[in-house]
PDB file of C-alpha atoms in Angstrom:
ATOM      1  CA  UNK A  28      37.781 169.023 120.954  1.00  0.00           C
ATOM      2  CA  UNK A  29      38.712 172.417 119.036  1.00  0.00           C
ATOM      3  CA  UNK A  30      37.218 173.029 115.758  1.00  0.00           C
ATOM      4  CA  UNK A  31      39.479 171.706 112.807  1.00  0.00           C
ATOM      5  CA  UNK A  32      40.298 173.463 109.690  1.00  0.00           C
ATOM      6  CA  UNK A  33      38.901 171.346 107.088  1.00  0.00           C
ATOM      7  CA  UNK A  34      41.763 169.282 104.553  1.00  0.00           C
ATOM      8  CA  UNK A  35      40.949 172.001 101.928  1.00  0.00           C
ATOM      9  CA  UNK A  36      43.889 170.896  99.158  1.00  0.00           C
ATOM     10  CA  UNK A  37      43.285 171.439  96.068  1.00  0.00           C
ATOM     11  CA  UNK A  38      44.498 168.722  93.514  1.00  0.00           C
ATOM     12  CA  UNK A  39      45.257 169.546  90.347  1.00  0.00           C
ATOM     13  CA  UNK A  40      44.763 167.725  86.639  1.00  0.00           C
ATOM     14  CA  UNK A  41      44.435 164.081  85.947  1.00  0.00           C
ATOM     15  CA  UNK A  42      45.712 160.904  87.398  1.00  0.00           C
ATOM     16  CA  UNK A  43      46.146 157.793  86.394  1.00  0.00           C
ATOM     17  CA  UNK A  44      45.481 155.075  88.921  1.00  0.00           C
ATOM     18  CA  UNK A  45      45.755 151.269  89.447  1.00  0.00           C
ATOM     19  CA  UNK A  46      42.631 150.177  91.400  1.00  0.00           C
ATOM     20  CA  UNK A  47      42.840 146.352  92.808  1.00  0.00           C
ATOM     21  CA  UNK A  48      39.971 144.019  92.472  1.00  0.00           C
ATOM     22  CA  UNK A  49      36.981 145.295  94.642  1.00  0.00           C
ATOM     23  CA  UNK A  50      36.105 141.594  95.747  1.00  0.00           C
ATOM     24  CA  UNK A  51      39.027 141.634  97.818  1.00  0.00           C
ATOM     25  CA  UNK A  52      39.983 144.927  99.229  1.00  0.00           C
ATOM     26  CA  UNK A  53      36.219 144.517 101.579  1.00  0.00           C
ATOM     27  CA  UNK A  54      38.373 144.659 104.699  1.00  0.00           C
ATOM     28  CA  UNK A  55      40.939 147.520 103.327  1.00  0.00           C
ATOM     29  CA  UNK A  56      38.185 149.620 102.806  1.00  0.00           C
ATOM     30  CA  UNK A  57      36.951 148.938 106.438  1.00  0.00           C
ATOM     31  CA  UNK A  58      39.381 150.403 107.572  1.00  0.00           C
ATOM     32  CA  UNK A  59      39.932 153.541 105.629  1.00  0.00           C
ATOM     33  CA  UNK A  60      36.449 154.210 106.755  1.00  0.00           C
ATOM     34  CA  UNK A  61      37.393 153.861 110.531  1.00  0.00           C
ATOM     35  CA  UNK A  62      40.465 155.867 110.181  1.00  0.00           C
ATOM     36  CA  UNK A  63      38.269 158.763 107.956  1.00  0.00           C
ATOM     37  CA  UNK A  64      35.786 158.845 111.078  1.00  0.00           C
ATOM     38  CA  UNK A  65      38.499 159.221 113.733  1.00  0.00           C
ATOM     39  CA  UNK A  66      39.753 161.867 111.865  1.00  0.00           C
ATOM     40  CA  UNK A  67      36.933 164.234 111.316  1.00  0.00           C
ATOM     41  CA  UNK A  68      35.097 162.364 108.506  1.00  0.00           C
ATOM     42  CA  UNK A  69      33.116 164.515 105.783  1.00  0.00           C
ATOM     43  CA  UNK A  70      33.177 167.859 108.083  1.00  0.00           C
ATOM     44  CA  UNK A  71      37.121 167.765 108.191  1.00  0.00           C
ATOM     45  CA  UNK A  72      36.803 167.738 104.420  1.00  0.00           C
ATOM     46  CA  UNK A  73      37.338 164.092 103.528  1.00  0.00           C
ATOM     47  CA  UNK A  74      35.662 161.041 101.988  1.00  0.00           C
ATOM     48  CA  UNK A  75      35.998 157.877 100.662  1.00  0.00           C
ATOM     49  CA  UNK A  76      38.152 157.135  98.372  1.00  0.00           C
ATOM     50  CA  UNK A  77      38.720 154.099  95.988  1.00  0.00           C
ATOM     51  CA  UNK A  78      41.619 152.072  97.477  1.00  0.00           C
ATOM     52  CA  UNK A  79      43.991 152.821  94.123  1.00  0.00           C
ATOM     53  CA  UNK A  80      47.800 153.044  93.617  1.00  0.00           C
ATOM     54  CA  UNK A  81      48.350 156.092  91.582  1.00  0.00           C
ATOM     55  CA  UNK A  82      50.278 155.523  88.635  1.00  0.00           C
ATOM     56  CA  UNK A  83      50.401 159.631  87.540  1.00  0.00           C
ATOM     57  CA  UNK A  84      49.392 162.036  89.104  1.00  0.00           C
ATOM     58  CA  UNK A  85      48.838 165.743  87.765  1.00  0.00           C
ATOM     59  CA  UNK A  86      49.071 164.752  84.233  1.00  0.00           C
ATOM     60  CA  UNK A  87      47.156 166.449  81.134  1.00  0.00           C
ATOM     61  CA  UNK A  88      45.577 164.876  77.986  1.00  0.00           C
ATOM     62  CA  UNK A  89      48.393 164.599  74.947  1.00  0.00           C
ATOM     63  CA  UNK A  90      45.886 167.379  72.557  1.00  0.00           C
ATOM     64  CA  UNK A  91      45.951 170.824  73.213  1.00  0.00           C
ATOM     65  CA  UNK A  92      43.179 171.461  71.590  1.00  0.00           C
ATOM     66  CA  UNK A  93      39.477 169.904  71.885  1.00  0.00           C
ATOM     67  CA  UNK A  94      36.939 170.309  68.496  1.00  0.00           C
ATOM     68  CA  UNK A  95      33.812 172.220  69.800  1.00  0.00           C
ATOM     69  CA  UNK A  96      30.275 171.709  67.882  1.00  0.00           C
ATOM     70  CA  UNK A  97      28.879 175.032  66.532  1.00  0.00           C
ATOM     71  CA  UNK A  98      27.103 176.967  68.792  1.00  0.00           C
ATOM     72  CA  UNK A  99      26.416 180.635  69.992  1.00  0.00           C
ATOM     73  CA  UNK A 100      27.959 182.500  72.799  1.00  0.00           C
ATOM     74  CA  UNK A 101      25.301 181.604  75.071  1.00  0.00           C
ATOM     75  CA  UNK A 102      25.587 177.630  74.833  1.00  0.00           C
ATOM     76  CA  UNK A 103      27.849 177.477  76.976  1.00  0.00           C
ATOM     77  CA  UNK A 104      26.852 174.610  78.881  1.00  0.00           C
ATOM     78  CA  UNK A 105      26.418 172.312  75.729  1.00  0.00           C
ATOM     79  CA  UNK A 106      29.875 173.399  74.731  1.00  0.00           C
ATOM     80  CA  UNK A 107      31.252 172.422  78.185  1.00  0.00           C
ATOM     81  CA  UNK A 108      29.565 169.422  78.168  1.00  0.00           C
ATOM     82  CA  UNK A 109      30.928 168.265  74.642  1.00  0.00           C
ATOM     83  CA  UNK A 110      34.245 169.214  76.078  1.00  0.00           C
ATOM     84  CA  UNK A 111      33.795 166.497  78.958  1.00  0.00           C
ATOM     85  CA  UNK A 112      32.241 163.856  76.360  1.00  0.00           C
ATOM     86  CA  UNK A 113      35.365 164.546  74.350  1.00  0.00           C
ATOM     87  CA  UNK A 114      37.999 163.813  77.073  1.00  0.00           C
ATOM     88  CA  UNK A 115      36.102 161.163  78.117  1.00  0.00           C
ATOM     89  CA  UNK A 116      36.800 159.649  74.581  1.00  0.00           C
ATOM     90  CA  UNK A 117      40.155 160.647  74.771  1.00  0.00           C
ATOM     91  CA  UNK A 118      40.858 159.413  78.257  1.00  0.00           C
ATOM     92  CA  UNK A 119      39.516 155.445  77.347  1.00  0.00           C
ATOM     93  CA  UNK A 120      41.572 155.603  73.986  1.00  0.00           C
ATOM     94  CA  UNK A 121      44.522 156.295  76.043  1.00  0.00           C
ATOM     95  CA  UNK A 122      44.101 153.460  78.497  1.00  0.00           C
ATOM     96  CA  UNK A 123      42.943 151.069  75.851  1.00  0.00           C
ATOM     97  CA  UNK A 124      46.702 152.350  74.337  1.00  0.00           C
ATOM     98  CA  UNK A 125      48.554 151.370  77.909  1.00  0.00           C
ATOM     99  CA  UNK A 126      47.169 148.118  77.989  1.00  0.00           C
ATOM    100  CA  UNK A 127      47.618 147.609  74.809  1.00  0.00           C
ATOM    101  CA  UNK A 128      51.265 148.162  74.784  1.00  0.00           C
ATOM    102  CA  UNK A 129      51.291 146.829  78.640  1.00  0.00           C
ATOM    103  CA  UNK A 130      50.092 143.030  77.260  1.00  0.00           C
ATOM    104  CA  UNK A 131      52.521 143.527  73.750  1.00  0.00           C
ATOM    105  CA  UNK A 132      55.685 143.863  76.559  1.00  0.00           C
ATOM    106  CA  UNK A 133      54.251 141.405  79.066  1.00  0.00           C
ATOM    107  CA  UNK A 134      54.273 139.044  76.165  1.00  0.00           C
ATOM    108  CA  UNK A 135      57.315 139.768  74.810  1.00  0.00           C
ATOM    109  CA  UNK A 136      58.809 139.417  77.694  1.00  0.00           C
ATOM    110  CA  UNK A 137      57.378 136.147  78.727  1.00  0.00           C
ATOM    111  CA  UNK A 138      58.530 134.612  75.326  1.00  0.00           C
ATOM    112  CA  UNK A 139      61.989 135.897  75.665  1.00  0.00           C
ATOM    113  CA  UNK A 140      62.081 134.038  79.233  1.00  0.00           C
ATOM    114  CA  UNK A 141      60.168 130.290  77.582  1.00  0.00           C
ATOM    115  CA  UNK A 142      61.300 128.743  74.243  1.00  0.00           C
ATOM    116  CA  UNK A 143      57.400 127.604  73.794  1.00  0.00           C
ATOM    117  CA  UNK A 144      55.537 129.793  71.084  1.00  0.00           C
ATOM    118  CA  UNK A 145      52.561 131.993  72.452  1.00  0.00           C
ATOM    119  CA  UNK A 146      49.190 129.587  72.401  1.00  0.00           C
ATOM    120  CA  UNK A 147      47.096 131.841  71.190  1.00  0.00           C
ATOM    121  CA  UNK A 148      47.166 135.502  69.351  1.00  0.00           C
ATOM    122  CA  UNK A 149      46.449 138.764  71.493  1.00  0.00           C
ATOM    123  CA  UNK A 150      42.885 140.017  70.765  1.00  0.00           C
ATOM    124  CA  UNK A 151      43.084 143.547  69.960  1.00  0.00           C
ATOM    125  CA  UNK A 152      39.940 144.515  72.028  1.00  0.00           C
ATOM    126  CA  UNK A 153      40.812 143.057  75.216  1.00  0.00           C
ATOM    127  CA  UNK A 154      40.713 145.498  77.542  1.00  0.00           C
ATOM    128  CA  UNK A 155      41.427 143.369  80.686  1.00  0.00           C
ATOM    129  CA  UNK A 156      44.839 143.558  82.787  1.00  0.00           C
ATOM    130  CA  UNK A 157      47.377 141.286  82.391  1.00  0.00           C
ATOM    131  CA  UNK A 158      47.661 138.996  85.625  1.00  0.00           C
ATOM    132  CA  UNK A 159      49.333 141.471  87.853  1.00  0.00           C
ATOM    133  CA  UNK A 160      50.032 141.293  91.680  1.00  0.00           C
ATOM    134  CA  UNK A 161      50.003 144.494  94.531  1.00  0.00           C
ATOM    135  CA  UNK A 162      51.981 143.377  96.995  1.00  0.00           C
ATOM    136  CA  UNK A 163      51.808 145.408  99.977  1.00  0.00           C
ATOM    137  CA  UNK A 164      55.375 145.634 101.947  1.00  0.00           C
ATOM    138  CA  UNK A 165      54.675 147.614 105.109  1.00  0.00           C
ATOM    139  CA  UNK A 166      52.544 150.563 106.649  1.00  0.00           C
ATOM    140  CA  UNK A 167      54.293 154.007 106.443  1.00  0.00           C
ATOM    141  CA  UNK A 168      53.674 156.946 108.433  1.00  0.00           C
ATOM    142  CA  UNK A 169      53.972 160.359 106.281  1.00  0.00           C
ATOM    143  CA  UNK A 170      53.712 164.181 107.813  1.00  0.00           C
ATOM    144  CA  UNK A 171      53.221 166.196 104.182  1.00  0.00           C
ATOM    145  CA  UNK A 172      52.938 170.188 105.693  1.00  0.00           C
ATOM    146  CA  UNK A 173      51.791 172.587 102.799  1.00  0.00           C
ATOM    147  CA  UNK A 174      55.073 173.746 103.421  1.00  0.00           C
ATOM    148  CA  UNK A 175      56.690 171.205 101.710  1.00  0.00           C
ATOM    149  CA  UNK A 176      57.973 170.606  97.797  1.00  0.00           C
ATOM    150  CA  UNK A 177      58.183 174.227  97.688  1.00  0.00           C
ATOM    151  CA  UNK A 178      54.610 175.581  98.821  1.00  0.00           C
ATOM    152  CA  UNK A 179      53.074 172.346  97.191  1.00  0.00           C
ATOM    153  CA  UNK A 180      52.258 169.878 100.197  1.00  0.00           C
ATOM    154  CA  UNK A 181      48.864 169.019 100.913  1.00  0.00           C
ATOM    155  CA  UNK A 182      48.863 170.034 104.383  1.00  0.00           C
ATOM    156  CA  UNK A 183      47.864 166.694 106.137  1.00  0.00           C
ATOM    157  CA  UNK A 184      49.317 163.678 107.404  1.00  0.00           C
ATOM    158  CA  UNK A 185      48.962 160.525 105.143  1.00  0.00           C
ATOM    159  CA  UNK A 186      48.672 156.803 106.336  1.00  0.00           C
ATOM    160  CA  UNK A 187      50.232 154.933 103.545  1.00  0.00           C
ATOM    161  CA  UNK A 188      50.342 151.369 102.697  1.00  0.00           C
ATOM    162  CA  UNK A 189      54.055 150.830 100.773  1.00  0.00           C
ATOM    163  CA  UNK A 190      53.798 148.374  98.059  1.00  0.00           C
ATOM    164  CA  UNK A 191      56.726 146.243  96.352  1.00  0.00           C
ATOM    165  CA  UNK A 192      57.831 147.883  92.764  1.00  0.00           C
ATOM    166  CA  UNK A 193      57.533 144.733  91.246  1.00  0.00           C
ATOM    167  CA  UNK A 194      58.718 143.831  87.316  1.00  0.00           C
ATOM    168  CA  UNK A 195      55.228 144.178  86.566  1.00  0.00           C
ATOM    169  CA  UNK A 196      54.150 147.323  88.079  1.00  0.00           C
ATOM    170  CA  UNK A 197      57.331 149.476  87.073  1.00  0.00           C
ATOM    171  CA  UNK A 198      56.402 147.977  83.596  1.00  0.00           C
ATOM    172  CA  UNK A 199      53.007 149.205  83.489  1.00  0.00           C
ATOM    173  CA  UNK A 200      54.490 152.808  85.299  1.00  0.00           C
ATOM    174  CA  UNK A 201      56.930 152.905  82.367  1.00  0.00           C
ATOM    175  CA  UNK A 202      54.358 152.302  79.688  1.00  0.00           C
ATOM    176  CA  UNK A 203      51.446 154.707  81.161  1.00  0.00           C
ATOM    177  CA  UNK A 204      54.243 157.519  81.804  1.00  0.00           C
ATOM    178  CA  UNK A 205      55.360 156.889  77.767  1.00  0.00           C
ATOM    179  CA  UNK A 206      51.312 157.120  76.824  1.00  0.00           C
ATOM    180  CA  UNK A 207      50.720 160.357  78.604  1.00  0.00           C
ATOM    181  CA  UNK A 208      52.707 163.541  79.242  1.00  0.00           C
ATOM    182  CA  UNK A 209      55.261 163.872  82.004  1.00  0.00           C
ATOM    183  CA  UNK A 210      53.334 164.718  85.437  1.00  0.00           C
ATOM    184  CA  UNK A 211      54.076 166.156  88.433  1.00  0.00           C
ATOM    185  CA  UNK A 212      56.052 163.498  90.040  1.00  0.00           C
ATOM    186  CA  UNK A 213      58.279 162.735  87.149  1.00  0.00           C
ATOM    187  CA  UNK A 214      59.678 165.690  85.696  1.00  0.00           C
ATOM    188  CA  UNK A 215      56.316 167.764  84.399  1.00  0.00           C
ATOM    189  CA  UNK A 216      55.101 170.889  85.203  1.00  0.00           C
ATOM    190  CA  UNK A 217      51.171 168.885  85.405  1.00  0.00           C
ATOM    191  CA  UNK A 218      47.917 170.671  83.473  1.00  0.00           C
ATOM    192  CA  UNK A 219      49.098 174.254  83.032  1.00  0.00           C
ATOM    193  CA  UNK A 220      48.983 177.191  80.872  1.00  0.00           C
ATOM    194  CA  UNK A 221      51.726 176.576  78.275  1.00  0.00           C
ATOM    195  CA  UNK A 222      55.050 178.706  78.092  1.00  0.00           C
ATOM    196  CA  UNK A 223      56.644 180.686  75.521  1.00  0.00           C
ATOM    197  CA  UNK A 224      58.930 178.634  73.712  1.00  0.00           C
ATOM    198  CA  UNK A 225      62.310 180.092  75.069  1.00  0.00           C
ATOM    199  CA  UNK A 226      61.059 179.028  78.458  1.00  0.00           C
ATOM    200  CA  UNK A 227      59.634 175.869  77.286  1.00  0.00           C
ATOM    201  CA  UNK A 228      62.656 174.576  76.333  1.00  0.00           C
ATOM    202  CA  UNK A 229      64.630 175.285  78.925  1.00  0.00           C
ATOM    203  CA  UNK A 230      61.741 173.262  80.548  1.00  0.00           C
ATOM    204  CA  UNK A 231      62.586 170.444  78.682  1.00  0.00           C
ATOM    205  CA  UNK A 232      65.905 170.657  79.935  1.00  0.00           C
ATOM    206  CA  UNK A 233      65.036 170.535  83.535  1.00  0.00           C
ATOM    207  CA  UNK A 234      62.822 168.029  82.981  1.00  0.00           C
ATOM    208  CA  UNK A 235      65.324 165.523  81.407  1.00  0.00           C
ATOM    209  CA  UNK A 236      66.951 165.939  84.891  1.00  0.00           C
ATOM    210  CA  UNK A 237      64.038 165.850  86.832  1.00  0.00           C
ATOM    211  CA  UNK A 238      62.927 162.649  84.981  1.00  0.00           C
ATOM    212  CA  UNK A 239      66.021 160.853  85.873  1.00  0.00           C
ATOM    213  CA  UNK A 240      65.910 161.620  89.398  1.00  0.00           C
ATOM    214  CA  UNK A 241      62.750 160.489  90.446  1.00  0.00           C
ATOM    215  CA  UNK A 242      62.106 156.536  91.461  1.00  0.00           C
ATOM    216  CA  UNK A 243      58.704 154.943  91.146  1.00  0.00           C
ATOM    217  CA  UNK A 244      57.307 153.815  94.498  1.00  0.00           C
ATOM    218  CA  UNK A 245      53.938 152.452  94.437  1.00  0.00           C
ATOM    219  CA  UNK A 246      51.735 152.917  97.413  1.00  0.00           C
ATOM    220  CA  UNK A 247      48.192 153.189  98.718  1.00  0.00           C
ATOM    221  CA  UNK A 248      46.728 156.232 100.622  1.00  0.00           C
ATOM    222  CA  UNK A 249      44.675 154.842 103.331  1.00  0.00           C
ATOM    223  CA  UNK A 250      44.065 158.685 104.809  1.00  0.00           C
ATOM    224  CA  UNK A 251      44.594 162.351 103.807  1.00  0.00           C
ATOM    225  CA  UNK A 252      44.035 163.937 107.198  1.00  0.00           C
ATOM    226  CA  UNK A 253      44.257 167.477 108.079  1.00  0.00           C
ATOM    227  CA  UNK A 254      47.499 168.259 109.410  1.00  0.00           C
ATOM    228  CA  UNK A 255      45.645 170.493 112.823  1.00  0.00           C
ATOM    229  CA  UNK A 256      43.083 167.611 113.772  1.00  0.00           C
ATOM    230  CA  UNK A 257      43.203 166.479 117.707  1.00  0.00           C
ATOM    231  CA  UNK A 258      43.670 162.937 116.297  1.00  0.00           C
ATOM    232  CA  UNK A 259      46.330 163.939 113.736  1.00  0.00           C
ATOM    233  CA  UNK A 260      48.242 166.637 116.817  1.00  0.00           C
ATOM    234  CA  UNK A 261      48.112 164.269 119.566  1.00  0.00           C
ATOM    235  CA  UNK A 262      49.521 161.171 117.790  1.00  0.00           C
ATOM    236  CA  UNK A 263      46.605 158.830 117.319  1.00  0.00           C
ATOM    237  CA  UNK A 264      46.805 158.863 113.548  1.00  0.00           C
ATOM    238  CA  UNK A 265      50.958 158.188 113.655  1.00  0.00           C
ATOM    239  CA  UNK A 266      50.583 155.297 116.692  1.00  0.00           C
ATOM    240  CA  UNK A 267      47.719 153.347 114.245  1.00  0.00           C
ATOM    241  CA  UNK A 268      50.002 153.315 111.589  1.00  0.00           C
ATOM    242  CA  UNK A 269      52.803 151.870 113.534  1.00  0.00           C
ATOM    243  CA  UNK A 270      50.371 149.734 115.074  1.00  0.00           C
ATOM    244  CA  UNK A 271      49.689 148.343 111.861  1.00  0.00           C
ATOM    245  CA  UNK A 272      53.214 148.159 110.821  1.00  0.00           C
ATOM    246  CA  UNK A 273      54.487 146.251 113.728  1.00  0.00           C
ATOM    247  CA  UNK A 274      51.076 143.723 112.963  1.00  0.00           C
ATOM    248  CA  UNK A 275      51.377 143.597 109.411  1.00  0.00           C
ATOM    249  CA  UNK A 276      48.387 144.455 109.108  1.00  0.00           C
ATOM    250  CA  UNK A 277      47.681 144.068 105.249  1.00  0.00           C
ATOM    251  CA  UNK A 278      48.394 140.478 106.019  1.00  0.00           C
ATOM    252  CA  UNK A 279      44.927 139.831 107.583  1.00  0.00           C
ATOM    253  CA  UNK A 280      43.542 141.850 105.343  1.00  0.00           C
ATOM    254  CA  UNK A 281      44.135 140.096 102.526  1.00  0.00           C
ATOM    255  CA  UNK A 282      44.009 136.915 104.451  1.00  0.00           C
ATOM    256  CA  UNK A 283      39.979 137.584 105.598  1.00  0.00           C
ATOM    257  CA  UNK A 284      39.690 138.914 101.837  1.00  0.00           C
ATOM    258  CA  UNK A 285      40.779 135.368 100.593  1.00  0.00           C
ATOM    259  CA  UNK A 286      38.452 133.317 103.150  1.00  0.00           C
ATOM    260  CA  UNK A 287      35.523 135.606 102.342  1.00  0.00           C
ATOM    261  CA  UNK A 288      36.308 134.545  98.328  1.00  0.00           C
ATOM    262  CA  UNK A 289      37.171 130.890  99.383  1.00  0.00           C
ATOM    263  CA  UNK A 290      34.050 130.549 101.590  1.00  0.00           C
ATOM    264  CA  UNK A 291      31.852 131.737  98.501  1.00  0.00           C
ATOM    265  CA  UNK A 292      33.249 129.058  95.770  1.00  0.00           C
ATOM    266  CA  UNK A 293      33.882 126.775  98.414  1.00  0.00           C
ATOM    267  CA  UNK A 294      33.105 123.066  96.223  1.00  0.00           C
ATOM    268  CA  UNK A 295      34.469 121.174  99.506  1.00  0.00           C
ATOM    269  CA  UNK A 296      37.654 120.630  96.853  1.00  0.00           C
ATOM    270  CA  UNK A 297      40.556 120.579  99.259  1.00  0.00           C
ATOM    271  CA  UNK A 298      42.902 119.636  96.229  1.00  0.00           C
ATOM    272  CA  UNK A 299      42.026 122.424  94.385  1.00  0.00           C
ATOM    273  CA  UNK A 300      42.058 124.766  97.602  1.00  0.00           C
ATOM    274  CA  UNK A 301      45.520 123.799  98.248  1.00  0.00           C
ATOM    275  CA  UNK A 302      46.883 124.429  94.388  1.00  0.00           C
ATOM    276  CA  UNK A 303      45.324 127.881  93.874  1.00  0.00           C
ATOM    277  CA  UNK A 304      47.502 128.716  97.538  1.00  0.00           C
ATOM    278  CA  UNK A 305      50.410 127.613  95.916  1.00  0.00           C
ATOM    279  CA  UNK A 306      49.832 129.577  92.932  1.00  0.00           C
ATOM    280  CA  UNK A 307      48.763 133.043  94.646  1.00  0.00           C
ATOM    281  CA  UNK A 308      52.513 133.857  95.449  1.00  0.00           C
ATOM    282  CA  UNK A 309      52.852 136.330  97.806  1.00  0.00           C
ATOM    283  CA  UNK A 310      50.147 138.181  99.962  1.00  0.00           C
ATOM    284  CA  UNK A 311      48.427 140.642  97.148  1.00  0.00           C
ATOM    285  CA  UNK A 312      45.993 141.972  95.733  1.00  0.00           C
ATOM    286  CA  UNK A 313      44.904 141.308  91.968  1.00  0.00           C
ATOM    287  CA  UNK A 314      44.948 144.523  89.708  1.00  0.00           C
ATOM    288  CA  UNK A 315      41.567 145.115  88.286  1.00  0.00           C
ATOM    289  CA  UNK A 316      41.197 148.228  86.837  1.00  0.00           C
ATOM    290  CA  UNK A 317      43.384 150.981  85.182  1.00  0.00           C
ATOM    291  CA  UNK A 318      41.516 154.486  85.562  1.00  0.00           C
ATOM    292  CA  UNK A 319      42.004 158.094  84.619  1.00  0.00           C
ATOM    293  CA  UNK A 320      40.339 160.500  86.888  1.00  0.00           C
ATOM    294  CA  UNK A 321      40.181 164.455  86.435  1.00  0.00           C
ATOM    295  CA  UNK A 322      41.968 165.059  90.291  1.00  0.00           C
ATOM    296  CA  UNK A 323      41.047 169.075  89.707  1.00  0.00           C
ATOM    297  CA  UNK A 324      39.469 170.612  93.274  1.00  0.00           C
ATOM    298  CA  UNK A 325      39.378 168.753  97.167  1.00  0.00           C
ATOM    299  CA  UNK A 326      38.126 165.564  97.696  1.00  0.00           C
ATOM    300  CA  UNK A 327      34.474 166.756  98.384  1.00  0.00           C
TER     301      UNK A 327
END
């Protein structure tokens, strides 16, 4: 096999992501693994990554400006790690604010659809998700050159795993994209240098366009891999993912994910068994965890 260039993007910013419950995603994860080693593994530049549905991605923190302790020129270190202690503040303020507003909407919304009254008052530092589904809709195949978006593709081919835009999710899109600044994908320029103010308003303008254009679709990257590998060039990667597609393969995913959790709090109650099928809906995964991540650098 020829050598491989390694997948050497560099991402940029922060993201916001939607990560589903670990417990179940065992066999998801499998296989990200086994598609990562066919494709050149850690020396082709990748590694694992959480299974996650990326919400924003390329997105700054809301302050320009970060308070610094006092210190001499030659602190420089303390400084820069009171800068990441900061944004670490900052970044679980702002999630605690997007679930806040995410369980306000959820509510309101539930009470607009039900003439009961609410049986209980929210609690203010709940910092769990709302019951919210992932419901994966088919495997999708997707060549992204660095050619592409204007000199901004990540020069691999991605494996993705296309998942419904439920009421839910485009909820929780709308209220995390209201909480931070526009990103990348919908109608921001992501965490650069600012502009003068002539050009930043004709930004704006742009943007207000750019912003309507775009359409939420959630999805899970199973594989960034370099665009030159053998396994990439000669098909492999591209047959797999129909492969999967034509299997639905998420379905025995989540189907061995919910035997391995049935097997576990198995109380030989076939009662119960058969209610809590009835009330998972459609095959998904539960959200577990909203996340901000600083996406600056490659994956290694």
């Amino acid at each position: 096999m020829s050598k491989t260039t390694k997948f050497s993007h560099k991402f940029s910013g922060i993201s916001v992501w939607l990560e589903p419950d670990p417990a179940q995603g065992v066999p998801l994860v499998e296989e990200m693994d086994y598609l990562m080693d066919q494709c050149g593994g850690p020396e082709a530049g990748m590694h694992r990554i959480i299974p996650h549905c990326t919400l924003l991605y390329n997105t700054s923190f809301p302050s320009t400006t970060v308070p610094l302790p006092l210190c001499n020129e030659d602190n420089v270190k303390s400084t820069h790690r009171w800068n990441q202690k900061q944004q670490h503040l900052e970044g679980e303020d702002l999630l605690r604010q997007c679930l806040r507003e995410y369980r306000i909407r959820r509510k309101r919304e539930c009470c607009n659809c039900s003439s009961e009254t609410p049986s209980r008052r929210m609690d203010a530092n709940d910092n769990s998700i709302p019951r919210t589904k992932m419901i994966p809709t088919s495997h999708y195949y997707f060549p992204y050159p660095r050619t592409a978006d204007d000199g901004k593709g990540f020069g691999c081919c991605i494996s993705l795993l296309i998942l419904e835009t439920s009421p839910e999710l485009q909820l929780l899109h709308d209220v995390v994209k209201n909480v931070f600044p526009p990103d990348e994908r919908h109608g921001g320029k992501g965490d650069e240098h600012a502009t003068g103010e002539e050009e930043e308003e004709e930004e704006k303008k742009e943007d207000e366009t750019i912003r309507d254009e775009v359409k939420f679709q959630p999805h899970m990257a199973l594989i960034y891999a370099p665009e030159d590998h053998e396994n990439v060039v000669n098909g492999w990667l591209e047959d797999r993912t129909l492969q999967m597609e034509k299997q639905k393969q998420y379905l025995e995913w989540i189907s061995t994910a919910n035997r391995l959790e049935t097997s576990e709090n198995d109380n030989g109650d076939n009662a119960q068994k058969n209610q809590n099928q009835k009330e998972h809906g459609p095959a998904a995964w539960d959200a577990r965890y909203l996340s901000i991540w600083s996406t600056e650098g490659t994956l290694d």
